[in-house]
Amino acid sequence: MASKLVAVVAGVGPGTGAAIARRFAAKYPIVLLARNPDNFKSLVSEINERGGKAIGISTDISSASSVQSAFGKIKEEFGNDVGLAAAVFNASGKFLKKPFLELTEEEYLSEYVVAGKGAFLFSQATLPLLLKSTERNPNHPPTLIFTGATASVKGSPQFSSFANGKFALRALSQSLAREFYPKGVHVAHAIIDGVIDIPKTKEWLKDAGPDAKINPDAIADSYWHLHTQPRSTFTQEIDIRPWVEKW
Amino acid sequence: MASKLVAVVAGVGPGTGAAIARRFAAKYPIVLLARNPDNFKSLVSEINERGGKAIGISTDISSASSVQSAFGKIKEEFGNDVGLAAAVFNASGKFLKKPFLELTEEEYLSEYVVAGKGAFLFSQATLPLLLKSTERNPNHPPTLIFTGATASVKGSPQFSSFANGKFALRALSQSLAREFYPKGVHVAHAIIDGVIDIPKTKEWLKDAGPDAKINPDAIADSYWHLHTQPRSTFTQEIDIRPWVEKW
Amino acid sequence: MASKLVAVVAGVGPGTGAAIARRFAAKYPIVLLARNPDNFKSLVSEINERGGKAIGISTDISSASSVQSAFGKIKEEFGNDVGLAAAVFNASGKFLKKPFLELTEEEYLSEYVVAGKGAFLFSQATLPLLLKSTERNPNHPPTLIFTGATASVKGSPQFSSFANGKFALRALSQSLAREFYPKGVHVAHAIIDGVIDIPKTKEWLKDAGPDAKINPDAIADSYWHLHTQPRSTFTQEIDIRPWVEKW
Amino acid sequence: MASKLVAVVAGVGPGTGAAIARRFAAKYPIVLLARNPDNFKSLVSEINERGGKAIGISTDISSASSVQSAFGKIKEEFGNDVGLAAAVFNASGKFLKKPFLELTEEEYLSEYVVAGKGAFLFSQATLPLLLKSTERNPNHPPTLIFTGATASVKGSPQFSSFANGKFALRALSQSLAREFYPKGVHVAHAIIDGVIDIPKTKEWLKDAGPDAKINPDAIADSYWHLHTQPRSTFTQEIDIRPWVEKW
């Protein structure tokens, strides 16, 4: 009997992570990682009630032992020969805007702890399971996707902490793409350039007209599209922004 | 009664253009533009026989009068109030590799004649028809896609002519995106970084293993995906390359 | 007796071109190319009166025969074995801001005629003379510099014509760098991102405070610095902008 | 009496750092920071013997207390009102090439500890002293330069650790440029794309012909040129590579 093929999403809140999870849950059992279980509890219920399969694991993505423990639980749940169809790194630190000279060391490192160290731990945990799946799902090669931001390609004033982490994440995505494409794993990076339409941003851009905020479900559709690309035709980077965004 | 909504592809040969045409023909009547009718005749028949609707128009994309004539025929065929759901500029000049000092002026300009002047004429002809469609197809905003290449972002030695045209095309795609996004038209650019698997390249990369060449149908799937993005969530640029490509 | 080693600047008006000419005239006899002789007459006098050596040649940089004639005159003046120490392409078309659908074909092509075709003609005329100088001036390898703009790397709305030409110019500079670096010619590109302080811009940015416009003499200093780099240590691209510029 | 205006270089070994120090020591008293005093001892002697003024301070650039202690010593030596004319961050971690899945967490973070955390600490320590100098040296605005690498703009296979740190450093340089340009501090980033000619690389590229390695003195000349740019005409980024480098 074929081993299980599942998807995992790190950084699941009420926005993009949840939309991605729903989208991939239509095809694969899904594992949701977030530090705070409140961020995935209702989503896990929702997916399971709809006939999908989801589990949530409280995980500190920047802690090696916490990540190790999470992937131990995944194997307990789905078997030691579990493979990954897709892994999405959607975690972010605090979106911090502050004059450079007022930043504490901890504040400056706060995005890197997630986008640097966390992405490293997540990639090291998922790549072996993605590599195991290259033969099992030939039409949809195993896919590792990183969520970036405007700050992935532009260091704006007072955003040194955020840009520092997001640039580092993009570097990782490129290096992994060049190393793991030839092994059959699709590694991609998305530059989300705009405000995402989630509960937290409800009051933002109210005067910007309709559809001025990015639809998380549409991001999820694009991530799913990346997942469906055959290995002859991989996209490494996409940008995503609303029609009214200046850039 | 609603007016017709059609798609148009410029630069249809036996490769990417044909694949894109087939993909969009599943949903829209399709117009194929190519200088040599041999490049679209069998495809037109194929699409019409399958129950789609296709017409081919012999067009010199770098001639204002030829482009004007082509769009006159489109209106004759589909009505004066025809709108465009999608327009794809897939034309290319000669893929010329030559030491710079051996190039004639005509050779140097040969890619620009298509990617510069031709893309200008195509964009001026299609944008008014795309703008007419923003209300008619709200889920799939009208889409203008340009096909680029490695040379769109890198000027390689002995490829000055090709890069000169492809950089110019990318500039156009960015400027149009920034001008027409807020008017509801999705403008995108694709960097095709690798050899496409078409009859002409049959003997290329024979030792590179399976799937070393880009699948035109998969390019078409990505173009279709771009077309399906809502205006809140537009992608302006994607890259596409095979898993074994060095870059 | 050693042959002459001269410098040539295309696109000399009262701004950057003149400043570059003055800077290089301190070391080399200098040739000034501009369509309108009024643009170089007083500068030629000024340099010659200061003890330098300058000639001006009225040249349409986008006309093959005009460029050929200009370089014929250079050989008449400095001998058939004249070599180039430096060649600077500083010509620009009309800085045109206009809605895309209002552009005529001629307007769209107006920047490309200079930055595309003109730069091609200038490069083909100068590179053979630069190649002749690689042994004569070992500490300052022969240098070919292209002046770009913000629009070299960003296609802004309503600037499609300008960006189209400037992107194409940047492509040329990259392709030539990769082909001619190994032959000993230094090819560089400068992104001038801001308003240059010249008579034409006297009324611009009046409220932006001191030094809000780029100093042409400082551009010239940077071009001279590029010229002094040894072949082990070439810079291909620099950006230049005022301290108060947003970007 | 005017207060002292000095320069500081972090990351001084027998290569680029030493060349930069010599170049800036011709004009300013110079402070050399390196973890291992053996890396600056002879250079300090050399500069002082030639009539310059140099001090070396053993500093762990990634330790807040060590950096704080170093800048305490600088004030002891040059007075509490010391200002910085220039600060150069030239430190690097270990240039590590290793398959991603074989990296330990410590190895992955090894470049970031320097290029991320170290650059943060250095910038926070130097920017207040650079800001103090904007009026004192109007022709040569205070300058903060970061040394990058190929890996600053390209994540190559098996170089995830190096690229991760170098991308982060570039992000910092951009964010600081956009925040501190308007305050009068010139922030720049150099992409050193090639092998530098230092004792450690003596045996490298032996068959690549003459001048195949970057000359550290020429890098220093370019850094000095950046320092001499007026605030109307700042360069934020330069690339530097040998004539025979492929890129």
PDB file of N, CA, C and O in Angstrom, chain B residues 6-13 15-25 29-35 40 43 47 55-57 59 61 71 74 84 86-91 122 126 144-145 147 223:
ATOM      1  N   VAL B   6     -13.326  37.681 -26.992  1.00  0.00           N
ATOM      2  CA  VAL B   6     -12.418  36.745 -27.660  1.00  0.00           C
ATOM      3  C   VAL B   6     -11.000  36.894 -27.112  1.00  0.00           C
ATOM      4  O   VAL B   6     -10.718  37.783 -26.311  1.00  0.00           O
ATOM      5  N   ALA B   7     -10.134  35.992 -27.547  1.00  0.00           N
ATOM      6  CA  ALA B   7      -8.715  36.061 -27.185  1.00  0.00           C
ATOM      7  C   ALA B   7      -7.892  36.139 -28.460  1.00  0.00           C
ATOM      8  O   ALA B   7      -8.317  35.641 -29.509  1.00  0.00           O
ATOM      9  N   VAL B   8      -6.737  36.769 -28.354  1.00  0.00           N
ATOM     10  CA  VAL B   8      -5.872  36.894 -29.524  1.00  0.00           C
ATOM     11  C   VAL B   8      -4.432  36.547 -29.130  1.00  0.00           C
ATOM     12  O   VAL B   8      -3.976  36.908 -28.049  1.00  0.00           O
ATOM     13  N   VAL B   9      -3.781  35.799 -29.999  1.00  0.00           N
ATOM     14  CA  VAL B   9      -2.385  35.428 -29.772  1.00  0.00           C
ATOM     15  C   VAL B   9      -1.560  35.857 -30.981  1.00  0.00           C
ATOM     16  O   VAL B   9      -1.861  35.470 -32.110  1.00  0.00           O
ATOM     17  N   ALA B  10      -0.531  36.648 -30.730  1.00  0.00           N
ATOM     18  CA  ALA B  10       0.382  37.043 -31.807  1.00  0.00           C
ATOM     19  C   ALA B  10       1.658  36.223 -31.701  1.00  0.00           C
ATOM     20  O   ALA B  10       2.246  36.123 -30.619  1.00  0.00           O
ATOM     21  N   GLY B  11       2.057  35.638 -32.795  1.00  0.00           N
ATOM     22  CA  GLY B  11       3.260  34.812 -32.785  1.00  0.00           C
ATOM     23  C   GLY B  11       2.900  33.367 -32.540  1.00  0.00           C
ATOM     24  O   GLY B  11       3.174  32.814 -31.477  1.00  0.00           O
ATOM     25  N   VAL B  12       2.255  32.787 -33.515  1.00  0.00           N
ATOM     26  CA  VAL B  12       1.792  31.404 -33.364  1.00  0.00           C
ATOM     27  C   VAL B  12       2.601  30.527 -34.299  1.00  0.00           C
ATOM     28  O   VAL B  12       2.543  30.689 -35.512  1.00  0.00           O
ATOM     29  N   GLY B  13       3.401  29.676 -33.733  1.00  0.00           N
ATOM     30  CA  GLY B  13       4.110  28.691 -34.532  1.00  0.00           C
ATOM     31  C   GLY B  13       3.731  27.329 -33.990  1.00  0.00           C
ATOM     32  O   GLY B  13       2.689  27.191 -33.346  1.00  0.00           O
ATOM     33  N   GLY B  15       4.851  25.868 -31.499  1.00  0.00           N
ATOM     34  CA  GLY B  15       5.294  25.687 -30.127  1.00  0.00           C
ATOM     35  C   GLY B  15       4.402  26.356 -29.112  1.00  0.00           C
ATOM     36  O   GLY B  15       3.220  26.035 -28.954  1.00  0.00           O
ATOM     37  N   THR B  16       4.964  27.340 -28.398  1.00  0.00           N
ATOM     38  CA  THR B  16       4.259  27.984 -27.302  1.00  0.00           C
ATOM     39  C   THR B  16       2.972  28.650 -27.763  1.00  0.00           C
ATOM     40  O   THR B  16       1.926  28.515 -27.118  1.00  0.00           O
ATOM     41  N   GLY B  17       3.061  29.376 -28.858  1.00  0.00           N
ATOM     42  CA  GLY B  17       1.877  30.085 -29.338  1.00  0.00           C
ATOM     43  C   GLY B  17       0.713  29.146 -29.570  1.00  0.00           C
ATOM     44  O   GLY B  17      -0.435  29.437 -29.188  1.00  0.00           O
ATOM     45  N   ALA B  18       0.991  28.022 -30.183  1.00  0.00           N
ATOM     46  CA  ALA B  18      -0.078  27.049 -30.448  1.00  0.00           C
ATOM     47  C   ALA B  18      -0.655  26.506 -29.150  1.00  0.00           C
ATOM     48  O   ALA B  18      -1.879  26.353 -29.003  1.00  0.00           O
ATOM     49  N   ALA B  19       0.220  26.205 -28.201  1.00  0.00           N
ATOM     50  CA  ALA B  19      -0.261  25.660 -26.923  1.00  0.00           C
ATOM     51  C   ALA B  19      -1.136  26.685 -26.200  1.00  0.00           C
ATOM     52  O   ALA B  19      -2.184  26.338 -25.636  1.00  0.00           O
ATOM     53  N   ILE B  20      -0.694  27.936 -26.229  1.00  0.00           N
ATOM     54  CA  ILE B  20      -1.480  28.991 -25.581  1.00  0.00           C
ATOM     55  C   ILE B  20      -2.839  29.119 -26.279  1.00  0.00           C
ATOM     56  O   ILE B  20      -3.891  29.239 -25.623  1.00  0.00           O
ATOM     57  N   ALA B  21      -2.816  29.099 -27.599  1.00  0.00           N
ATOM     58  CA  ALA B  21      -4.060  29.221 -28.355  1.00  0.00           C
ATOM     59  C   ALA B  21      -5.030  28.095 -27.995  1.00  0.00           C
ATOM     60  O   ALA B  21      -6.213  28.317 -27.742  1.00  0.00           O
ATOM     61  N   ARG B  22      -4.525  26.863 -27.949  1.00  0.00           N
ATOM     62  CA  ARG B  22      -5.397  25.728 -27.579  1.00  0.00           C
ATOM     63  C   ARG B  22      -5.995  25.938 -26.193  1.00  0.00           C
ATOM     64  O   ARG B  22      -7.166  25.656 -25.956  1.00  0.00           O
ATOM     65  N   ARG B  23      -5.162  26.404 -25.279  1.00  0.00           N
ATOM     66  CA  ARG B  23      -5.611  26.554 -23.889  1.00  0.00           C
ATOM     67  C   ARG B  23      -6.712  27.597 -23.779  1.00  0.00           C
ATOM     68  O   ARG B  23      -7.742  27.373 -23.130  1.00  0.00           O
ATOM     69  N   PHE B  24      -6.521  28.742 -24.401  1.00  0.00           N
ATOM     70  CA  PHE B  24      -7.512  29.814 -24.303  1.00  0.00           C
ATOM     71  C   PHE B  24      -8.727  29.513 -25.175  1.00  0.00           C
ATOM     72  O   PHE B  24      -9.835  30.008 -24.904  1.00  0.00           O
ATOM     73  N   ALA B  25      -8.545  28.687 -26.222  1.00  0.00           N
ATOM     74  CA  ALA B  25      -9.665  28.329 -27.098  1.00  0.00           C
ATOM     75  C   ALA B  25     -10.700  27.470 -26.374  1.00  0.00           C
ATOM     76  O   ALA B  25     -11.853  27.364 -26.813  1.00  0.00           O
ATOM     77  N   PRO B  29     -13.493  32.215 -28.173  1.00  0.00           N
ATOM     78  CA  PRO B  29     -13.106  32.225 -29.584  1.00  0.00           C
ATOM     79  C   PRO B  29     -11.698  32.807 -29.673  1.00  0.00           C
ATOM     80  O   PRO B  29     -11.359  33.723 -28.910  1.00  0.00           O
ATOM     81  N   ILE B  30     -10.901  32.293 -30.578  1.00  0.00           N
ATOM     82  CA  ILE B  30      -9.492  32.697 -30.580  1.00  0.00           C
ATOM     83  C   ILE B  30      -9.057  33.180 -31.956  1.00  0.00           C
ATOM     84  O   ILE B  30      -9.443  32.630 -32.977  1.00  0.00           O
ATOM     85  N   VAL B  31      -8.247  34.232 -31.917  1.00  0.00           N
ATOM     86  CA  VAL B  31      -7.682  34.791 -33.150  1.00  0.00           C
ATOM     87  C   VAL B  31      -6.182  34.551 -33.142  1.00  0.00           C
ATOM     88  O   VAL B  31      -5.504  34.880 -32.168  1.00  0.00           O
ATOM     89  N   LEU B  32      -5.686  33.968 -34.225  1.00  0.00           N
ATOM     90  CA  LEU B  32      -4.264  33.665 -34.316  1.00  0.00           C
ATOM     91  C   LEU B  32      -3.598  34.587 -35.335  1.00  0.00           C
ATOM     92  O   LEU B  32      -4.039  34.662 -36.486  1.00  0.00           O
ATOM     93  N   LEU B  33      -2.566  35.251 -34.907  1.00  0.00           N
ATOM     94  CA  LEU B  33      -1.832  36.128 -35.819  1.00  0.00           C
ATOM     95  C   LEU B  33      -0.428  35.558 -36.051  1.00  0.00           C
ATOM     96  O   LEU B  33       0.288  35.223 -35.104  1.00  0.00           O
ATOM     97  N   ALA B  34      -0.065  35.440 -37.322  1.00  0.00           N
ATOM     98  CA  ALA B  34       1.300  35.046 -37.681  1.00  0.00           C
ATOM     99  C   ALA B  34       1.534  35.549 -39.083  1.00  0.00           C
ATOM    100  O   ALA B  34       0.590  35.715 -39.852  1.00  0.00           O
ATOM    101  N   ARG B  35       2.790  35.801 -39.387  1.00  0.00           N
ATOM    102  CA  ARG B  35       3.075  36.322 -40.710  1.00  0.00           C
ATOM    103  C   ARG B  35       2.754  35.252 -41.762  1.00  0.00           C
ATOM    104  O   ARG B  35       2.056  35.505 -42.723  1.00  0.00           O
ATOM    105  N   PHE B  40      -0.525  28.851 -38.829  1.00  0.00           N
ATOM    106  CA  PHE B  40      -1.763  28.736 -38.036  1.00  0.00           C
ATOM    107  C   PHE B  40      -2.841  27.890 -38.716  1.00  0.00           C
ATOM    108  O   PHE B  40      -3.802  27.493 -38.063  1.00  0.00           O
ATOM    109  N   LEU B  43      -3.768  24.563 -37.115  1.00  0.00           N
ATOM    110  CA  LEU B  43      -4.260  24.811 -35.752  1.00  0.00           C
ATOM    111  C   LEU B  43      -5.689  25.368 -35.790  1.00  0.00           C
ATOM    112  O   LEU B  43      -6.543  24.971 -34.974  1.00  0.00           O
ATOM    113  N   ILE B  47      -8.787  23.439 -33.979  1.00  0.00           N
ATOM    114  CA  ILE B  47      -9.650  24.040 -32.948  1.00  0.00           C
ATOM    115  C   ILE B  47     -11.107  24.058 -33.414  1.00  0.00           C
ATOM    116  O   ILE B  47     -12.022  23.699 -32.653  1.00  0.00           O
ATOM    117  N   ILE B  55      -9.955  31.737 -35.777  1.00  0.00           N
ATOM    118  CA  ILE B  55      -9.613  32.273 -37.095  1.00  0.00           C
ATOM    119  C   ILE B  55      -8.139  32.669 -37.088  1.00  0.00           C
ATOM    120  O   ILE B  55      -7.571  32.984 -36.042  1.00  0.00           O
ATOM    121  N   GLY B  56      -7.528  32.575 -38.265  1.00  0.00           N
ATOM    122  CA  GLY B  56      -6.134  32.993 -38.400  1.00  0.00           C
ATOM    123  C   GLY B  56      -6.052  34.181 -39.341  1.00  0.00           C
ATOM    124  O   GLY B  56      -6.805  34.253 -40.314  1.00  0.00           O
ATOM    125  N   ILE B  57      -5.194  35.106 -39.033  1.00  0.00           N
ATOM    126  CA  ILE B  57      -5.016  36.282 -39.890  1.00  0.00           C
ATOM    127  C   ILE B  57      -3.520  36.484 -40.132  1.00  0.00           C
ATOM    128  O   ILE B  57      -2.748  36.648 -39.171  1.00  0.00           O
ATOM    129  N   THR B  59      -0.447  38.311 -40.515  1.00  0.00           N
ATOM    130  CA  THR B  59      -0.159  39.653 -40.006  1.00  0.00           C
ATOM    131  C   THR B  59       1.340  39.861 -39.840  1.00  0.00           C
ATOM    132  O   THR B  59       2.022  39.000 -39.281  1.00  0.00           O
ATOM    133  N   ILE B  61       3.456  41.750 -37.632  1.00  0.00           N
ATOM    134  CA  ILE B  61       3.205  42.434 -36.365  1.00  0.00           C
ATOM    135  C   ILE B  61       3.986  43.745 -36.251  1.00  0.00           C
ATOM    136  O   ILE B  61       3.628  44.620 -35.454  1.00  0.00           O
ATOM    137  N   PHE B  71      -6.905  43.886 -37.062  1.00  0.00           N
ATOM    138  CA  PHE B  71      -7.947  44.189 -36.077  1.00  0.00           C
ATOM    139  C   PHE B  71      -9.239  44.645 -36.760  1.00  0.00           C
ATOM    140  O   PHE B  71     -10.340  44.478 -36.202  1.00  0.00           O
ATOM    141  N   ILE B  74     -10.876  41.378 -37.330  1.00  0.00           N
ATOM    142  CA  ILE B  74     -11.433  40.849 -36.073  1.00  0.00           C
ATOM    143  C   ILE B  74     -12.813  41.473 -35.824  1.00  0.00           C
ATOM    144  O   ILE B  74     -13.762  40.768 -35.443  1.00  0.00           O
ATOM    145  N   LEU B  84     -11.796  42.062 -25.796  1.00  0.00           N
ATOM    146  CA  LEU B  84     -10.778  41.038 -25.622  1.00  0.00           C
ATOM    147  C   LEU B  84     -10.741  40.550 -24.180  1.00  0.00           C
ATOM    148  O   LEU B  84     -10.660  41.353 -23.241  1.00  0.00           O
ATOM    149  N   ALA B  86      -8.366  38.276 -23.461  1.00  0.00           N
ATOM    150  CA  ALA B  86      -6.922  38.086 -23.276  1.00  0.00           C
ATOM    151  C   ALA B  86      -6.198  38.368 -24.580  1.00  0.00           C
ATOM    152  O   ALA B  86      -6.727  38.103 -25.661  1.00  0.00           O
ATOM    153  N   ALA B  87      -5.009  38.904 -24.450  1.00  0.00           N
ATOM    154  CA  ALA B  87      -4.137  39.133 -25.605  1.00  0.00           C
ATOM    155  C   ALA B  87      -2.747  38.681 -25.204  1.00  0.00           C
ATOM    156  O   ALA B  87      -2.244  39.061 -24.141  1.00  0.00           O
ATOM    157  N   VAL B  88      -2.163  37.835 -26.033  1.00  0.00           N
ATOM    158  CA  VAL B  88      -0.837  37.295 -25.717  1.00  0.00           C
ATOM    159  C   VAL B  88       0.129  37.659 -26.834  1.00  0.00           C
ATOM    160  O   VAL B  88      -0.100  37.326 -27.995  1.00  0.00           O
ATOM    161  N   PHE B  89       1.187  38.347 -26.440  1.00  0.00           N
ATOM    162  CA  PHE B  89       2.226  38.702 -27.407  1.00  0.00           C
ATOM    163  C   PHE B  89       3.346  37.683 -27.276  1.00  0.00           C
ATOM    164  O   PHE B  89       4.126  37.705 -26.325  1.00  0.00           O
ATOM    165  N   ASN B  90       3.398  36.806 -28.226  1.00  0.00           N
ATOM    166  CA  ASN B  90       4.349  35.691 -28.167  1.00  0.00           C
ATOM    167  C   ASN B  90       5.325  35.717 -29.348  1.00  0.00           C
ATOM    168  O   ASN B  90       6.031  34.745 -29.609  1.00  0.00           O
ATOM    169  N   ALA B  91       5.358  36.828 -30.045  1.00  0.00           N
ATOM    170  CA  ALA B  91       6.217  36.915 -31.234  1.00  0.00           C
ATOM    171  C   ALA B  91       7.674  37.147 -30.852  1.00  0.00           C
ATOM    172  O   ALA B  91       7.968  37.757 -29.823  1.00  0.00           O
ATOM    173  N   PHE B 122       0.935  45.958 -31.228  1.00  0.00           N
ATOM    174  CA  PHE B 122      -0.001  44.980 -30.673  1.00  0.00           C
ATOM    175  C   PHE B 122      -0.690  45.528 -29.422  1.00  0.00           C
ATOM    176  O   PHE B 122      -1.908  45.388 -29.251  1.00  0.00           O
ATOM    177  N   THR B 126      -4.662  46.198 -28.912  1.00  0.00           N
ATOM    178  CA  THR B 126      -5.428  45.329 -28.012  1.00  0.00           C
ATOM    179  C   THR B 126      -5.938  46.055 -26.764  1.00  0.00           C
ATOM    180  O   THR B 126      -7.008  45.709 -26.252  1.00  0.00           O
ATOM    181  N   LEU B 144      -3.215  40.951 -20.575  1.00  0.00           N
ATOM    182  CA  LEU B 144      -2.247  41.161 -21.655  1.00  0.00           C
ATOM    183  C   LEU B 144      -0.922  40.562 -21.192  1.00  0.00           C
ATOM    184  O   LEU B 144      -0.335  41.011 -20.212  1.00  0.00           O
ATOM    185  N   ILE B 145      -0.489  39.518 -21.893  1.00  0.00           N
ATOM    186  CA  ILE B 145       0.718  38.801 -21.465  1.00  0.00           C
ATOM    187  C   ILE B 145       1.786  38.881 -22.551  1.00  0.00           C
ATOM    188  O   ILE B 145       1.507  38.679 -23.727  1.00  0.00           O
ATOM    189  N   THR B 147       5.567  37.378 -23.737  1.00  0.00           N
ATOM    190  CA  THR B 147       6.525  36.293 -23.558  1.00  0.00           C
ATOM    191  C   THR B 147       7.947  36.819 -23.666  1.00  0.00           C
ATOM    192  O   THR B 147       8.354  37.330 -24.712  1.00  0.00           O
ATOM    193  N   TYR B 223       0.043  30.672 -18.215  1.00  0.00           N
ATOM    194  CA  TYR B 223      -0.584  31.877 -18.775  1.00  0.00           C
ATOM    195  C   TYR B 223      -2.078  31.888 -18.427  1.00  0.00           C
ATOM    196  O   TYR B 223      -2.636  32.943 -18.104  1.00  0.00           O
TER     197      TYR B 223
END
